[in-house]
Coordinates of C-alpha atoms in Angstrom, one line a residue:
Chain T
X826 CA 92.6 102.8 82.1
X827 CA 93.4 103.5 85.5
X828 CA 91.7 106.5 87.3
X829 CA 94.0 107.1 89.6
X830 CA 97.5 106.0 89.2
X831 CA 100.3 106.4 91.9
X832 CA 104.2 106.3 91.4
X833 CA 106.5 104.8 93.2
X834 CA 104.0 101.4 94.9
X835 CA 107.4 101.0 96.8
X836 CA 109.4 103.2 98.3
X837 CA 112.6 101.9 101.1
X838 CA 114.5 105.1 102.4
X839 CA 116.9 106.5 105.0
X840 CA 116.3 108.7 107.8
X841 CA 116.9 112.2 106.6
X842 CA 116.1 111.8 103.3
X843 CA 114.2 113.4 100.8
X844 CA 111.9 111.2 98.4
X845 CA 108.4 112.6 96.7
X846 CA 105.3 110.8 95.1
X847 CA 103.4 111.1 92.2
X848 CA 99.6 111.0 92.1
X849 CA 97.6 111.9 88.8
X850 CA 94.0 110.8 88.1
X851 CA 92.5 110.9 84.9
X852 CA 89.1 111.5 86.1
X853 CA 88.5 115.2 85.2
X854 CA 88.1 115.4 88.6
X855 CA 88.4 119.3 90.8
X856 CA 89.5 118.0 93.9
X857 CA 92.4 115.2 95.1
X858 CA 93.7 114.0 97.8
X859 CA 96.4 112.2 100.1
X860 CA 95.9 109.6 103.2
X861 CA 98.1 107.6 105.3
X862 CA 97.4 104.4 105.9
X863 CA 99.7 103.5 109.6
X864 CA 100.4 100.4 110.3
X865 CA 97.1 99.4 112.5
X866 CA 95.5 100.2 109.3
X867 CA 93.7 103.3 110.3
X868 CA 93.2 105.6 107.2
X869 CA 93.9 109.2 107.9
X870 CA 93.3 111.9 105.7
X871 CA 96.4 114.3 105.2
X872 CA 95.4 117.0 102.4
X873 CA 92.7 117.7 100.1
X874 CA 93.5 120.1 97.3
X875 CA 90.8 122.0 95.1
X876 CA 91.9 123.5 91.4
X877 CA 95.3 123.3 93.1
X878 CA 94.5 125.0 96.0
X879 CA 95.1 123.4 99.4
X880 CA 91.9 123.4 101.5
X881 CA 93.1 121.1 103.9
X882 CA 96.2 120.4 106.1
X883 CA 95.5 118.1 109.1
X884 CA 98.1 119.6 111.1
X885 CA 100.5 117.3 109.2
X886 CA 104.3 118.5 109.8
X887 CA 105.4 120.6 107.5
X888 CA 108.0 118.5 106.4
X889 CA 104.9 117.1 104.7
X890 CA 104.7 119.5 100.8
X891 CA 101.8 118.6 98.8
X892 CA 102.1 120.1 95.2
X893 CA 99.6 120.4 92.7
X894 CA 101.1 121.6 89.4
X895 CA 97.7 121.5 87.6
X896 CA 94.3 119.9 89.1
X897 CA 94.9 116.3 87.4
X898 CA 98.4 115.9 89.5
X899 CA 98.9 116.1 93.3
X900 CA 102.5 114.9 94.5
X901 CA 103.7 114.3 97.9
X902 CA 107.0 115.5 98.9
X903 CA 108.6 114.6 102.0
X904 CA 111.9 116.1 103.3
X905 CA 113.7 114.6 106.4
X906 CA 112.1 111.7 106.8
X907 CA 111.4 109.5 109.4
X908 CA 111.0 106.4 110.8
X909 CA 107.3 107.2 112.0
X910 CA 106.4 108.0 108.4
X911 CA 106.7 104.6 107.4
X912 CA 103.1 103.8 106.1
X913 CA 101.0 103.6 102.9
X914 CA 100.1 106.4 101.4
X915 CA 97.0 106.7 99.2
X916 CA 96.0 109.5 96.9
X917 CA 92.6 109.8 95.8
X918 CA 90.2 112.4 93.8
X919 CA 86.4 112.9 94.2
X920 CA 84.4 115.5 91.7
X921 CA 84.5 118.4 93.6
X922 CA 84.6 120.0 96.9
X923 CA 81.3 119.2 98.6
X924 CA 79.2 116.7 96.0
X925 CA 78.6 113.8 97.4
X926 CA 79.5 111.9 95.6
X927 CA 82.3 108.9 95.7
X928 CA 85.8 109.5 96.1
X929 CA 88.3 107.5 93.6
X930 CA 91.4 106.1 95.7
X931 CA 94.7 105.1 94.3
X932 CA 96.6 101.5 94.3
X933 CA 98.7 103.4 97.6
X934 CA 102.5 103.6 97.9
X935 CA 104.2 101.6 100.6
X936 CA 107.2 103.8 102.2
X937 CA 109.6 102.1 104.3
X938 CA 112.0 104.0 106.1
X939 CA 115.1 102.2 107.3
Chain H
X553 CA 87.0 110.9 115.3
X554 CA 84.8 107.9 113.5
X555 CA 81.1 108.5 113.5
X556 CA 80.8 104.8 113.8
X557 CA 80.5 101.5 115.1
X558 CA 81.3 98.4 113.3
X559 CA 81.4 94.8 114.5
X560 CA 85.0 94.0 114.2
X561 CA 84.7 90.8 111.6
X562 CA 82.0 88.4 109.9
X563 CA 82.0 85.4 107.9
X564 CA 79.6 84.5 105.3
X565 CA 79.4 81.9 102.2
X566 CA 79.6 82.3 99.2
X567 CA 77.0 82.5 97.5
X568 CA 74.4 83.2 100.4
X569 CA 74.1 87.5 101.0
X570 CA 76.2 89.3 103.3
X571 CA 74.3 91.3 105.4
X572 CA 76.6 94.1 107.2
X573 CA 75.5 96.4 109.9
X574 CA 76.7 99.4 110.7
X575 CA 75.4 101.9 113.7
X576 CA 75.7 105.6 113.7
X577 CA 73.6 106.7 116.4
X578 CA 74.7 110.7 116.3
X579 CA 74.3 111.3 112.3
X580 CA 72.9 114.8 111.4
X581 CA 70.5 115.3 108.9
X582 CA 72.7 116.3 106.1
X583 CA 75.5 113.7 106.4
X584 CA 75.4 110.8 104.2
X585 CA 76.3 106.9 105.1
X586 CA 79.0 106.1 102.6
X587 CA 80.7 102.0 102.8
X588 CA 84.0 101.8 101.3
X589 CA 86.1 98.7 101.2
X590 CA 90.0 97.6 101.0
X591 CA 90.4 94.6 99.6
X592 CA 94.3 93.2 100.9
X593 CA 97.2 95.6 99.6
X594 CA 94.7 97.9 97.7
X595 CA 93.4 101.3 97.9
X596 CA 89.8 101.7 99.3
X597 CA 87.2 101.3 96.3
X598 CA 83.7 103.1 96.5
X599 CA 80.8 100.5 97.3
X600 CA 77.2 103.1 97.6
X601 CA 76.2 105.8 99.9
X602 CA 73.0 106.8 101.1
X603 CA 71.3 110.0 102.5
X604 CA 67.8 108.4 103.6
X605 CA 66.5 106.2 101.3
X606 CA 67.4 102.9 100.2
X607 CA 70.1 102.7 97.7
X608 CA 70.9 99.8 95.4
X609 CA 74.0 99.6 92.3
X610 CA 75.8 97.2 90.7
X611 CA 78.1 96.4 93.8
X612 CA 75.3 96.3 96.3
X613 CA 72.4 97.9 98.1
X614 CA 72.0 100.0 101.1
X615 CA 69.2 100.0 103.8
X616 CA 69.2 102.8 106.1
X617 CA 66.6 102.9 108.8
X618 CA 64.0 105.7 109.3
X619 CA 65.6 107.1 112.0
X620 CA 69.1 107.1 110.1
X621 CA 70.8 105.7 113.3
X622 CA 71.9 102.6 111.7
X623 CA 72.4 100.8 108.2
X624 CA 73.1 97.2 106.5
X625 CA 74.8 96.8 103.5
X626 CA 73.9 94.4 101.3
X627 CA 76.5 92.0 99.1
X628 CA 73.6 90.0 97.5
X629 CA 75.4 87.1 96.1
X630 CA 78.9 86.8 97.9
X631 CA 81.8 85.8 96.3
X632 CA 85.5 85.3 97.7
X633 CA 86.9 88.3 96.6
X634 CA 84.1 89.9 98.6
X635 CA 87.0 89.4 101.3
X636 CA 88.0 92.4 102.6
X637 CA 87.6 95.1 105.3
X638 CA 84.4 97.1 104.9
X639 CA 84.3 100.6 106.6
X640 CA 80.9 102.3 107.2
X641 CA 81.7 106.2 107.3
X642 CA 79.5 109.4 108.1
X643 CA 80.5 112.1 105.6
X644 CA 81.3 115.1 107.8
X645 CA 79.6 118.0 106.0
X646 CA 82.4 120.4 104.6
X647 CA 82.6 123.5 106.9
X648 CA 82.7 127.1 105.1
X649 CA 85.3 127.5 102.5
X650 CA 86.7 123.7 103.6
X651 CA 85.5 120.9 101.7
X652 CA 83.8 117.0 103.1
X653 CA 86.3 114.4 104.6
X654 CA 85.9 111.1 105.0
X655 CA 86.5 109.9 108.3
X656 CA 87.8 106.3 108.4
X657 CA 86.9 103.9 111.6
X658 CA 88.3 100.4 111.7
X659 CA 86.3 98.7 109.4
X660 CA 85.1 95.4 109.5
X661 CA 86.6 92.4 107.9
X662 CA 84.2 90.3 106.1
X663 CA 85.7 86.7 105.0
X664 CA 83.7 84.9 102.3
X665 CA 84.0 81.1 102.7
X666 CA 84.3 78.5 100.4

């Protein structure tokens, strides 16, 4: 029963092109959210999404397009891409906004981009 | 920026406790001392957090001094897949209409020894 699940774990790409990622947690949680992971392993968040409403974009570019199609789903899209976007890339869903309680991450999705 | 300070790795045996301190000298009073960890290839996994008592679960317990300028966590009984990289994080208090964010620092890596 995982509580967060992520599709692809791998991803190898070209420059320029398009790929998305799928994130769904099975949590009944309100709130998700997506992290990059660079390659000196510092965690950075990237969005946070409440009852599919973005609350926060870390001035990521905005070839960057979270979408959340209902609050158990939050997919990544990523047009143009480049070689600096090569990093893991982790989802993960806490309760709601502001409890504070823990946040659930996902197994990550390694994207290479040639 | 991490709220933060770390040492950058320990050892420990298994079987004997692992004792890891974490300083956050500037905490307010509202924000919480969470400890996450990433074991190799995975996505961070909730251990405990703490506002300012002393917390204990399953996974571990969690001393936080009167002051609230530093903490230990506590792995009572380690075992080798204890190994991993343990990241002490302040919870930044969500600002109006935004929600909390974890703020990742480098972690510590914490090798459990035969």
């Amino acid at each position: 029963d995982t509580a967060v699940s992520q599709t692809p774990k791998y991803l190898v790409t070209q420059m320029g092109n398009d790929k998305s990622i799928k994130c769904e947690q099975n949590l009944g949680h309100d709130t998700m959210y997506w992290y990059k992971q660079d390659s000196k392993k510092f965690l950075k968040i990237m969005f946070s999404y409440n009852n599919k409403e973005l609350i926060i974009n870390e001035t990521v570019p905005n070839r960057f397009s979270p979408k959340s199609p209902d609050k158990a789903h939050l997919n990544l899209h990523i047009n143009s891409l480049e070689l600096g976007d090569s990093a893991v890339y982790f989802c993960a869903s806490s309760q709601d906004l502001t409890t504070s309680g823990a946040k659930f991450f996902g197994p990550g999705t390694r994207l290479t981009v040639l | 920026d991490a709220k933060t300070t770390q040492p950058t790795s320990m050892d420990c045996a298994e079987g004997r406790a692992a004792n890891l301190p974490c300083n956050h000298s500037t905490i307010s009073g509202n924000e919480y001392v969470y400890w996450y960890r990433q074991i190799h290839s995975q996505g961070p996994q909730y251990i405990i957090h703490g506002l300012k008592n002393n917390e204990t679960n399953e996974m571990a317990s969690l001393i936080i001094t009167e002051d609230r300028k530093s903490s230990t966590l506590i792995l009572p009984h380690a075992t080798l897949r204890d190994t991993a990289v343990y990241y002490c994080i302040v919870r930044v208090a969500p600002s109006q209409g935004g929600s909390e964010k974890l703020v990742f620092g480098k972690g510590m890596k914490l090798t459990v020894n035969p």
